[in-house]
Structures are given as C-alpha cells and as structure tokens.
mmCIF file of C-alpha atoms in Angstrom:
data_model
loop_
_atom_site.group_PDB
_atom_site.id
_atom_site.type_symbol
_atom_site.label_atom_id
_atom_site.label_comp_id
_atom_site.label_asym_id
_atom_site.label_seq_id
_atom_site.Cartn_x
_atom_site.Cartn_y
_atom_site.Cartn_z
ATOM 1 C CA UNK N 942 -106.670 -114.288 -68.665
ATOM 2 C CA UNK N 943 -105.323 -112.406 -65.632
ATOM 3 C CA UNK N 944 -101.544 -111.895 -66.493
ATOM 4 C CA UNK N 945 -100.408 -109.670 -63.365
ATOM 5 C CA UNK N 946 -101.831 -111.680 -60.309
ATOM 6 C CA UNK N 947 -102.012 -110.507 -56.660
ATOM 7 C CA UNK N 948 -103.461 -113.613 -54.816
ATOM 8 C CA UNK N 949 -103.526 -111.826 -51.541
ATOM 9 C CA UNK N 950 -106.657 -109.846 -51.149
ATOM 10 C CA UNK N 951 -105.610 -108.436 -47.480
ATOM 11 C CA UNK N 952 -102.517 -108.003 -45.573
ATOM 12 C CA UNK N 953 -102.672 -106.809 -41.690
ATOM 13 C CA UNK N 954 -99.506 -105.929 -40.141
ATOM 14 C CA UNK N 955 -98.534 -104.388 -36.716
ATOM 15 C CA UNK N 956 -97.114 -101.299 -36.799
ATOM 16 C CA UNK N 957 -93.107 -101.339 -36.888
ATOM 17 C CA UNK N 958 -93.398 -104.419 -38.474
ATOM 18 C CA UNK N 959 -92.376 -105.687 -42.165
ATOM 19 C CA UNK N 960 -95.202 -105.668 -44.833
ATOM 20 C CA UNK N 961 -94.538 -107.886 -47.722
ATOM 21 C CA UNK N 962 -97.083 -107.413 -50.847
ATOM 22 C CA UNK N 963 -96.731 -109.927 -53.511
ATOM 23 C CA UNK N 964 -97.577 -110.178 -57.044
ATOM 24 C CA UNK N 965 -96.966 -112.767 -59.703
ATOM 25 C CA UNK N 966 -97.174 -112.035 -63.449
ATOM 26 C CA UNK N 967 -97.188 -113.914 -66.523
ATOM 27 C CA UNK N 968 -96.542 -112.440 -69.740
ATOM 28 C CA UNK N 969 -92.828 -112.603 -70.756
ATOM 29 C CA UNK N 970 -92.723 -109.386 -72.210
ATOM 30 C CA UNK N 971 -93.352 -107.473 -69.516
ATOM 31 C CA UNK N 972 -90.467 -105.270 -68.921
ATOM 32 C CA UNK N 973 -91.116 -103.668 -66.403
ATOM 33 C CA UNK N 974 -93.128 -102.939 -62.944
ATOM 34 C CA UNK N 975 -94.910 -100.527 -60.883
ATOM 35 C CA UNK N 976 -96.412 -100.322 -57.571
ATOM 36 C CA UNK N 977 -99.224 -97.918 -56.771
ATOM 37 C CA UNK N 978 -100.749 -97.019 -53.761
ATOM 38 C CA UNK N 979 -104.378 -96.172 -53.326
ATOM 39 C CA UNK N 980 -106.342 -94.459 -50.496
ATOM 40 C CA UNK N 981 -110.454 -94.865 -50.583
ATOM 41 C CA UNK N 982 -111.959 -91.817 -52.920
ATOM 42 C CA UNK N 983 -108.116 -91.108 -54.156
ATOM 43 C CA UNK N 984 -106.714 -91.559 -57.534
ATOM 44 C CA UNK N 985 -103.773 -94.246 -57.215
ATOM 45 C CA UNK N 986 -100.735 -92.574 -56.683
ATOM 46 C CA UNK N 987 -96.961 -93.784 -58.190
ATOM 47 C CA UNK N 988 -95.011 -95.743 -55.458
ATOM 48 C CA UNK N 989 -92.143 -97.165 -57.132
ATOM 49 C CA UNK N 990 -91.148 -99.319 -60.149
ATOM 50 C CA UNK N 991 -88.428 -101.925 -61.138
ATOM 51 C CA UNK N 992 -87.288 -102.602 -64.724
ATOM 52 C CA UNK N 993 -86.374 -106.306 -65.597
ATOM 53 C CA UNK N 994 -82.556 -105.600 -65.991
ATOM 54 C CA UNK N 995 -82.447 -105.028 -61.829
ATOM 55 C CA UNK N 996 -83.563 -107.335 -59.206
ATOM 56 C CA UNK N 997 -84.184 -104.871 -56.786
ATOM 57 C CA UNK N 998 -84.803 -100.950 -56.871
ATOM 58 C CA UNK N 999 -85.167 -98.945 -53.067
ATOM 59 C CA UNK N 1000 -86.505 -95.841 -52.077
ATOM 60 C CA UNK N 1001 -86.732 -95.236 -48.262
ATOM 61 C CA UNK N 1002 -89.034 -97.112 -46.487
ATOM 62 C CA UNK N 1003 -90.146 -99.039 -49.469
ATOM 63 C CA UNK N 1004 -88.033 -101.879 -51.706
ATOM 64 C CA UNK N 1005 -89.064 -103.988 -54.626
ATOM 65 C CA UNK N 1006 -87.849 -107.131 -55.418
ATOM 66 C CA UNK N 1007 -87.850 -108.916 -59.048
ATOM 67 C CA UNK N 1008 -87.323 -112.413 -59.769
ATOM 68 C CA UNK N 1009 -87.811 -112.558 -63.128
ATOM 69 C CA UNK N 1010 -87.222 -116.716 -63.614
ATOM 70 C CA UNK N 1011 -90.194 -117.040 -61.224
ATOM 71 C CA UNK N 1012 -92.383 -114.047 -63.200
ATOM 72 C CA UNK N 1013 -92.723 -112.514 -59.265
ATOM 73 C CA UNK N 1014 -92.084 -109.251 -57.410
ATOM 74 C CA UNK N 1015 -92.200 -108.168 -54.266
ATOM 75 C CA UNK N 1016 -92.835 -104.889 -52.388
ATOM 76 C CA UNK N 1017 -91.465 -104.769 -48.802
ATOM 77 C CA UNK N 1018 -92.474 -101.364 -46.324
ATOM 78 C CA UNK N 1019 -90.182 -101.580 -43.520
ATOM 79 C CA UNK N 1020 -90.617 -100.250 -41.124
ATOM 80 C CA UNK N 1021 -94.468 -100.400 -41.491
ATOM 81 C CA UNK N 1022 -96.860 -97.180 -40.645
ATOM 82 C CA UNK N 1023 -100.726 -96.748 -39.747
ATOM 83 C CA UNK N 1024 -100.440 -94.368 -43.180
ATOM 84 C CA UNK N 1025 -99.657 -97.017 -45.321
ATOM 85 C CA UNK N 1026 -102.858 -98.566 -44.905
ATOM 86 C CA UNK N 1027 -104.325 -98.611 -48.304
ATOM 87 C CA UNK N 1028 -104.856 -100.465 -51.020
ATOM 88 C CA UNK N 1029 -101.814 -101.736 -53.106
ATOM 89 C CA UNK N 1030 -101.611 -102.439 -56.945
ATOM 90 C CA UNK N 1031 -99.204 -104.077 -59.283
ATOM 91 C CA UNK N 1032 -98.998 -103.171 -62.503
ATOM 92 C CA UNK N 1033 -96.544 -104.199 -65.419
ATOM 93 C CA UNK N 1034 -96.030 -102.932 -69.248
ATOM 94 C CA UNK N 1035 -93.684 -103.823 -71.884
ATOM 95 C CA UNK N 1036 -91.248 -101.180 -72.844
ATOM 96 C CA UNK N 1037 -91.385 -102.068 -76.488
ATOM 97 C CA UNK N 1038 -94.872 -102.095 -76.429
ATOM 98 C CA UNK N 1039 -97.476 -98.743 -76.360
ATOM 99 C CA UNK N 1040 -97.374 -97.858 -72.173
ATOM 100 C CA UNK N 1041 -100.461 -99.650 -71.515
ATOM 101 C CA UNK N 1042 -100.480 -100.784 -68.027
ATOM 102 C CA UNK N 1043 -101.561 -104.095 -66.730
ATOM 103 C CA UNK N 1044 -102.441 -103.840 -63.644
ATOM 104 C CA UNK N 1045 -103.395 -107.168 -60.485
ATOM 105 C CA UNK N 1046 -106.272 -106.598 -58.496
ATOM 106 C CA UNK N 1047 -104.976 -105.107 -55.413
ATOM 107 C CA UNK N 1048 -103.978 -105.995 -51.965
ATOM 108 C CA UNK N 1049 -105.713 -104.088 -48.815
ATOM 109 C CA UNK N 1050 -103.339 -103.712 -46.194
ATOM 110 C CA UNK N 1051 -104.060 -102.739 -42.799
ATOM 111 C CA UNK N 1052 -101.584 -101.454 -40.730
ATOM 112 C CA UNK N 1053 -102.475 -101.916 -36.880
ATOM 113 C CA UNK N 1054 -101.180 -99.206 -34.798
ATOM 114 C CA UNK S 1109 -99.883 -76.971 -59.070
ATOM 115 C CA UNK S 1110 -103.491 -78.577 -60.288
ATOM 116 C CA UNK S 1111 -104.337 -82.198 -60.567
ATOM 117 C CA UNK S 1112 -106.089 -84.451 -62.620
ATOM 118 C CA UNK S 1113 -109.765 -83.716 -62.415
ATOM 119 C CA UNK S 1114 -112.508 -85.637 -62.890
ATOM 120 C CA UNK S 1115 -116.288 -84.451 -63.485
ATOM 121 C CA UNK S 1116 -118.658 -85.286 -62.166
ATOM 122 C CA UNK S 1117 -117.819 -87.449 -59.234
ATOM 123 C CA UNK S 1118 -120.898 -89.463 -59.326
ATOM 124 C CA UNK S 1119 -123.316 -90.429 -62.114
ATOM 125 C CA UNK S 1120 -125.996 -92.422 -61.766
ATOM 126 C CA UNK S 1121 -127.976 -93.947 -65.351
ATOM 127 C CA UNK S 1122 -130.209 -96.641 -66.192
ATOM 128 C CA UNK S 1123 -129.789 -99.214 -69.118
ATOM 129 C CA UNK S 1124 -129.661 -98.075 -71.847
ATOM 130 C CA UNK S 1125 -128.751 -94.726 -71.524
ATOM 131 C CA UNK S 1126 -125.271 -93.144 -72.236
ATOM 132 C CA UNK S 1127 -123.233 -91.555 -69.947
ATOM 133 C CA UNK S 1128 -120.659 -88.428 -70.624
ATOM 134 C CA UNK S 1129 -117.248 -88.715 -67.942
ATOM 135 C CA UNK S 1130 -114.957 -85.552 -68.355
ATOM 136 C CA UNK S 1131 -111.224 -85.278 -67.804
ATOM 137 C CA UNK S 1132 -109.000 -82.365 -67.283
ATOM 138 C CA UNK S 1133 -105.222 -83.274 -67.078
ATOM 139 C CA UNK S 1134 -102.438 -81.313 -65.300
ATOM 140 C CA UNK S 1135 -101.549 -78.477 -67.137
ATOM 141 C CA UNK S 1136 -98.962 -79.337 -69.843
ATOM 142 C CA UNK S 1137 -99.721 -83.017 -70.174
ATOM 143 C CA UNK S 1138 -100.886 -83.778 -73.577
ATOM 144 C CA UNK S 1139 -101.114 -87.600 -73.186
ATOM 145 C CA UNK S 1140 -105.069 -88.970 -71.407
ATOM 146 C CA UNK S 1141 -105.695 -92.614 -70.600
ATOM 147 C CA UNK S 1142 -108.762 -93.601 -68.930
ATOM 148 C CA UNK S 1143 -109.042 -96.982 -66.808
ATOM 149 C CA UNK S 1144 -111.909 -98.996 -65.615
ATOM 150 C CA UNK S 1145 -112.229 -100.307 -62.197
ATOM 151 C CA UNK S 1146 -115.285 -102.556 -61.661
ATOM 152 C CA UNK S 1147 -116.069 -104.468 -58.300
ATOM 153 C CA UNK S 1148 -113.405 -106.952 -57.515
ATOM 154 C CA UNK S 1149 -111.606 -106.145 -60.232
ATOM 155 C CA UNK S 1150 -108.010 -104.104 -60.839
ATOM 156 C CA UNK S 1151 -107.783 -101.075 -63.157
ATOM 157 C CA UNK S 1152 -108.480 -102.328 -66.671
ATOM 158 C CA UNK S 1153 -107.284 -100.070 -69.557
ATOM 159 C CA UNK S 1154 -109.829 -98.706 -72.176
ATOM 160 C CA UNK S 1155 -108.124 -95.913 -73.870
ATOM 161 C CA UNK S 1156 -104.879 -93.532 -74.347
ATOM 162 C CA UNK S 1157 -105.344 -89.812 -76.141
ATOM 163 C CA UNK S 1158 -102.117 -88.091 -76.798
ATOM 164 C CA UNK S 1159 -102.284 -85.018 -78.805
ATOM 165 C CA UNK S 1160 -105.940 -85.278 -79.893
ATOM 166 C CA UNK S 1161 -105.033 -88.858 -81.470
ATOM 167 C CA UNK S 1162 -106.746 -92.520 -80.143
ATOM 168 C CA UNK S 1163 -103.413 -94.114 -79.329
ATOM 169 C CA UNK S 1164 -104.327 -97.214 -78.484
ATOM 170 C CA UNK S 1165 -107.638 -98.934 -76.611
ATOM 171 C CA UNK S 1166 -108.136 -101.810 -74.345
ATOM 172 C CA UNK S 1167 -110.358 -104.829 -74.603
ATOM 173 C CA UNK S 1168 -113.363 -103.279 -74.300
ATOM 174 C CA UNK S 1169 -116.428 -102.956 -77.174
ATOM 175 C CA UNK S 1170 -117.142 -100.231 -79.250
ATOM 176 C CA UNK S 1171 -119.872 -98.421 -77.519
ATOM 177 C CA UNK S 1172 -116.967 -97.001 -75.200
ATOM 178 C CA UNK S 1173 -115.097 -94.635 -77.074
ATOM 179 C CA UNK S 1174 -113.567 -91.133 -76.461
ATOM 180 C CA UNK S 1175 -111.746 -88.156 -77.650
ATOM 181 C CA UNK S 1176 -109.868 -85.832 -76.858
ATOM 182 C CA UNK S 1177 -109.858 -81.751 -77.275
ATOM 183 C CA UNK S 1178 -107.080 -79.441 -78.445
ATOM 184 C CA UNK S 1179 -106.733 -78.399 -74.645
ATOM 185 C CA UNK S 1180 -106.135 -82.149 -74.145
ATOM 186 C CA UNK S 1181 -108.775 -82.756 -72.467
ATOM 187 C CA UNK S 1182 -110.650 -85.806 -72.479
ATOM 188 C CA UNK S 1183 -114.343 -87.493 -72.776
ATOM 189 C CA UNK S 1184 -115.008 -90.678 -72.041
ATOM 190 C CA UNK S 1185 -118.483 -91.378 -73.657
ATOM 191 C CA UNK S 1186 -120.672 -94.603 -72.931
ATOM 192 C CA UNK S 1187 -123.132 -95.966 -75.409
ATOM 193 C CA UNK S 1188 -125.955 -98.230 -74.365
ATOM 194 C CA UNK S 1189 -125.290 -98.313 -71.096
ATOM 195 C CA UNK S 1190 -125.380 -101.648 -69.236
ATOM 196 C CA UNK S 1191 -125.326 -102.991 -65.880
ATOM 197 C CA UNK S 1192 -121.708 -104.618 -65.632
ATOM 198 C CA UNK S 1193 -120.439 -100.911 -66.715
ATOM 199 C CA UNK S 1194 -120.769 -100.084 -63.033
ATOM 200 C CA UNK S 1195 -117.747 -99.534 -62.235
ATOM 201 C CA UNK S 1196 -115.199 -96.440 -60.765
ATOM 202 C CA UNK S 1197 -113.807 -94.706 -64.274
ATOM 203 C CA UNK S 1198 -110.191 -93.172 -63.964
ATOM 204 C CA UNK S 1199 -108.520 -90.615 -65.584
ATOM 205 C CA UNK S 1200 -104.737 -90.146 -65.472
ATOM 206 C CA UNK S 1201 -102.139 -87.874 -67.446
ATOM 207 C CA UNK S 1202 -98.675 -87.579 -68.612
ATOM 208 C CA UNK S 1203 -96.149 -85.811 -70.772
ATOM 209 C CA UNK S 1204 -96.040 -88.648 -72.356
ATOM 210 C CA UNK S 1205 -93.321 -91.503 -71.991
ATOM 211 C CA UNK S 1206 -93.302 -93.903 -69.475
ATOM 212 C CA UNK S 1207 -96.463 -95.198 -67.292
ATOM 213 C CA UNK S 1208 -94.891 -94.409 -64.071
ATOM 214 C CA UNK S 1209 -94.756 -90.769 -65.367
ATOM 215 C CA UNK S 1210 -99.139 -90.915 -65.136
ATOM 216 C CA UNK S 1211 -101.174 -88.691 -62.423
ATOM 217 C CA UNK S 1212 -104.325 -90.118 -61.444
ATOM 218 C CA UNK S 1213 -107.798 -87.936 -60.791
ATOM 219 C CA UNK S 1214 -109.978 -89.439 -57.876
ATOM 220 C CA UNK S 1215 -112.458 -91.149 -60.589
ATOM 221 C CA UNK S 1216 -115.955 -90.752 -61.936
ATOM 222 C CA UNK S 1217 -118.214 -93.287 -59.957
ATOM 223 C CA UNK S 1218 -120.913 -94.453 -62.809
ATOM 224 C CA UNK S 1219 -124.208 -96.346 -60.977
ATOM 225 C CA UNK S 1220 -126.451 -98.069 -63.685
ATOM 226 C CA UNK S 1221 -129.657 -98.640 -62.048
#
C-alpha cells in the first residue's frame, strides 16, 4: 500500500518556465511534508517542507502548496533552471508519530535549457 | 564541515551471502536511519539508531538489522542475502528531532549476483 503517491514519473520543462511536481498522499495522519531533491550518485538533499496547519510555505524560487481535503501537495520552481534537473521526492511523517519518513517514488525532471 | 559518509560505495555479493554497509554521520549527530532504495521504487525506511538504541524499524524482515556504536556510527548488516535486496542503501543523520533536520550520504550500491 503506497500511501505518498507521485504518479508522474518525468516532468520536462523549458527553461524560464514553471515546473509543477505533484504528489498525492493518503494516510490522514500525516502531518506534515517534505520535498527532497536528488542529483544521480548524490544523497537527497532537504528542499522544503509544509506542515498541515499552512496551505502554502515559500522559499525563493521554490513554493509548496497543501490541500489537505484532497490529501495533495504541490511543489512549484518558478522560474525554472537547467540545475534543477534532478530527481524529486515527496515524503510525509506524522508529528505524533516516531520521524519515520514516507517517502513517493520520485519525479525526474528535466529542465531544457 | 564533514558529511554523511558511506563505505564502501559499491558491493557486489551473491545469494546467500551477507553483506556489511558502514555509516559515519556528521559530527555531533547522534540519531542514524538507513533507507532502502530498490529499482523503481522510493526510499523505503528500515531502521533509526539514536544514541546506540534501535528506535524504530521499517517493514522489512529480520535478517536486516543494525546497530549502532558509541561514536554513533552505524552498520547496516544483511543476512542471507537475496536477489530483490539489490537495491541503493542510504544513510542519513540528525540531532535528532524532526525529519527535515536529516543529511543524506551518497549511498552504498549493493549488487547480488
């Protein structure tokens, strides 16, 4: 049972233009979100994260959107750079719980220069 | 300031066999969590260390297990090794608190043969 979802294997957009990563979750107790951001032979590094009390968090080029009714976030880049091609997890955890991430399968996006 | 690292980079085994992965966090992080990340698949948590204690461990059976050493770091140990273990282990650290706090090594590619 896959409870954080990311139906969108790839994602190619020109540069300059608006990249839109989506993930859907569904475990109510999630309480909160994370995006991470991996380059090949690289750990994943922390992008940014949303708790469940906000329905949208930014920092710089990058925003998050929650809708919690609909279990789905969001990640928009804007505006999108060749360097943000990588590969692009959700992940999700419940504050009440022990820190143990859940994390979607990733979405590889290609930014075309 | 030193990151996560991971040893060795590659390993390759054959059924059967068991395989050692090795952790060292950043200096002053006391908590260790090691992820799975098989073909296709996102990262799938198998185990969290803080201050020499098994925290908590994934859905995964008992032939993975771990510890970890009063310099906090970490072994991830593999019994009876198995095809479908192929897969890229990570390693990631923290003070402790919450996930977005963790600090990913590059990974321990394991090949069973």
């Amino acid at each position: 049972d896959q409870q954080v979802k990311q139906n969108s294997p790839s994602l190619s957009v020109q540069e300059g233009r608006i990249s839109i990563l989506n993930c859907d979750y569904t475990n109510s107790m999630f309480d909160y979100f994370l995006w991470y951001k991996k380059y090949p032979a690289e750990g994943p590094t922390f992008l940014i994260s949303i708790s469940s009390i906000k329905d949208k968090n930014e920092d710089g080029r990058f925003t998050v959107f929650l809708n919690k009714s609909a279990k789905h976030l969001s990640l928009h880049i804007v505006p999108s750079q060749p360097g943000d091609s990588a590969v692009y997890f959700c992940a999700a955890y419940s504050g009440a719980g022990s820190y143990q991430l859940t994390f979607g399968k990733g979405t590889k996006l290609s930014v075309i220069p | 300031e030193a990151g996560v690292t991971q040893s060795p980079t590659h390993l390759i085994k054959t059924r059967g066999q068991q395989a050692t992965l090795r952790c060292s966090p950043i200096s002053g992080h006391t908590s260790v969590y090691w992820y799975q990340q098989a073909l296709g698949l996102g990262l799938q948590f198998l185990l969290w260390y803080d201050e020499g204690e098994e925290r908590n461990r994934g859905n995964f059976p008992p032939r993975f297990s771990g510890r970890q050493f009063p310099n906090y770091s970490s072994e991830l140990n593999v019994n009876a090794l198995e095809l479908e273990d192929s897969a890229l282990y990570l390693c990631a650290s923290s003070l402790g608190g919450p996930p977005m706090a963790q600090h990913f090594g590059d990974g321990t590619r394991l090949s069973i043969l």
